Amino acid sequence: MSHTERTWAAYPTATVTGYPRIGPNRELKRALEALWSGKISPAEFETAARSVRLETYGRLTELGLNQPYAVPADFAAYDQVLETAAAVGVLGGAAGDLDWEEYFALARGTDDRPALEMTKWFDTNYHYLVPEIGPDTVFTPRPQRVTALVEEAASAGHTVRPVLVGPVTLLALSKAAEDYPNFRPLDRLDDLVKNYAVVLAALAEAGVEWVQLDEPALVADFDAADDDQLAGLAQSAYSTLLSAAVGDERPQIAVTASYGSLRAGLDALASVAPEALTVDISKPTLQADPDYIQRITAAVPQLTHLVAGIIDGRNIWAADLETQLETLRGFDRPVSVSTSTSLLHVPYTLEGEVNLPVDVAGWLSFAEEKVTEIEALAEALATGTTQSREVAFARAARAQRTRTESARTHNDAVRQRTAALPAEVSRGDVNERRAAQKARLGLPDLPTTTIGSFPQTDDVRKARAAFRAGRIDEAEYTDTMRAEIKRVVDLQEDIGLDVIVHGEPERNDMVQYFAEHLDGFVTTANGWVQSYGSRCTRPPILFGDVSRAEPITVPWSSYAASLTDKPVKGMLTGPVTILAWSFVRDDEPLSVPADQIALALADEVSDLEDAGIPIIQIDEPALRELLPLREERRAEYLQWAVRAFRLCAVGARVDTQIHTHLCYSEFGQVITAIQALDADVTSIEAARSRMELLDALDDGFHAEIGPGVWDIHSPRVPSTAELEDLLGAALKSIGPDRLWVNPDCGLKTRGYRETEASLRNLVHARAALLGIRQGAGVAAAAHV
Ligand code: GLN
Ligand code: ZN
């Protein structure tokens, strides 16, 4: 290069790949919701977002990320894929100038335009918006979206590192525009790279010396492109981007590859030699790929600065700093210290978590504590001693010691029970079960039911909060919940549904509720993690062997059963979903807690049976989500996941009908596993795909199926005719003796107006389809 005079900023020795952005007290969530409901103006929203950003920069600097470019500028008002898609301009004509109104129209839809599809980001519980790209989508870069962040930071005294989703990942995660079902967005890579070049040039112009491009797609297997193809695409994209001159045409480029280890992508990236490369060498990744570090040092040229993503960005365990320091010293060159993934997946801080048991709290690190760990590792690497970071190293050592020695993580009785489990777990012949259940339940053809939850009213939420805060006693709380259950049971009777649920008013969240009632879990007060947009969850923390002290759901289900002559369906969350939506222990393979949770749920099944409950649903909406990113690890996962589900149900009587429910995803890769769950009835999200999945699912499947006919993700009330139509389509693949009639998912987020109207239409549609003379309850209902 000609401009050898100038030296560019070195990559910071301590940094993070990304940081939470919802605000330590969910300030951004509140600002977003205030904007959407018209309570604040776009300008006021902008001010709120700006203060979240600047406070984050300030806090990270205070915590020790004080070198230039150590703090990432990875803010997203709704989602990072949408931010990058906007910056490199792939949102097409629809996006106009992309003011806030346009931006949120894409994210959330409007009355006359649907939102972009939303789906899970890799194997996490974060959801991103899926850009739609066609062969002639016009790409219009808007670099000012990124340069504005840099300038804002600079005016507050911060030299930040802009972060974009990289071009290969952006296209791998996009879908073909509606009119071009067979088009592959990755085929537009060359066009897209030109737009990245425009954005990079604008950043260079703004004086930026480092930009980060995230390429997690290179650690996953996709249907649209295999590992070698993605590697080839990455090589071509980055050789173009990197051929521009540093300084005038682009900043130095730091590529990250999070969520697992690189295969072909490692050689591809090594061959083009970006100025820096962050690799995920967190414990879970190295457990799955023990040779990864050797492969990295062998492949990556000295020209590329290596950044060790050694602090786990996805889990909350305090790092084993001594061991990690050894690992870092084992590299054949100086490395920077970072996180394996963005810290987006963990809560802000342990500060204020006063209700956690002190021993467990000592084992944890949230985002701020992780930054402290990174700073300590970097300092120890630089100085050759841990002395100046004694406090951090001592905390880490204590965490390792007390956690290993703790009696709280280990439960002998549970271990003995799991050790005695049989290898094969089977409930016997499905047809025999069907006959026994038919005789016991006496349900009509095409039975109607719901997925479990009913709308959560303000009163219910307030009562739960008051009970939690000790403002009302248990008796008052129970009365309030019972009154709600009675209301919901009466409503279902009035509508004419065949299988009744209690409505789940006692549950804040289907996973947190069970975690709160199982030993081996703790829950946090303020451990919010962004799930999508303004939505956050507080994942429970699984720290030890799991057991159940007493029945959890039985009192509520039995109360519901006492109010009706119709069968009541008990409602449990399955083991895989409980694991998927919690922070899990890292000292055992997931199959171990999966079996333990399954045994606790099996006891619950048995207690529900003893209480006379004839139908029990075990929800597994997250079955698809935990599917490993690499093809060859999927069979093993599905094997333990399916086994855990079957363990919950294996002790059930033949005439107890076991239901399961799945939603949120494309089921293609897990159809066989869904069948292998061997539930008697499977309800599954299908309304948006217009029942397409049924043919695939029905192949070789003898159990009963309830394809969701009402898309509950929208407040829209489906008409009776429309529901009849969908049911008619379903009847073509599934006989009337095996088809159930139900919504897509739980009704918790819906209002009563559309719930009641839609359920009445559902019952009408079933009746019309069967040509049954309508019963009293049905006839009384008004058409909507
Ligand atoms: N039973 C749960 C409910 O109805 C299921 C929710 C889900 O599938 N996510 O809310
Ligand atoms: Zn669901």
Coordinates of C-alpha atoms and ligand atoms in Angstrom, one line a residue, residues 451-453 504 510 571 619 621 661 663-664 745-746, ligand 1:
I451 CA -53.9 -24.2 23.4
G452 CA -54.1 -23.3 27.0
S453 CA -53.8 -19.7 28.0
E504 CA -53.2 -20.3 32.8
M510 CA -44.8 -20.7 30.6
M571 CA -51.2 -28.0 30.9
D619 CA -46.0 -28.0 25.3
P621 CA -42.8 -24.9 21.2
H661 CA -48.2 -28.2 21.0
C663 CA -45.3 -23.3 17.2
Y664 CA -42.9 -20.6 16.0
C745 CA -51.2 -20.9 19.9
G746 CA -52.1 -19.7 23.4
Ligands
GLN1 N1 -49.9 -23.5 26.7 C1 -49.2 -22.3 26.3 C2 -50.2 -21.2 26.1 O1 -51.3 -21.4 25.7 C3 -48.5 -22.5 25.0 C4 -47.8 -21.3 24.5 C5 -46.8 -21.5 23.4 O2 -46.9 -22.4 22.6 N2 -45.8 -20.7 23.2 O3 -49.9 -20.0 26.3

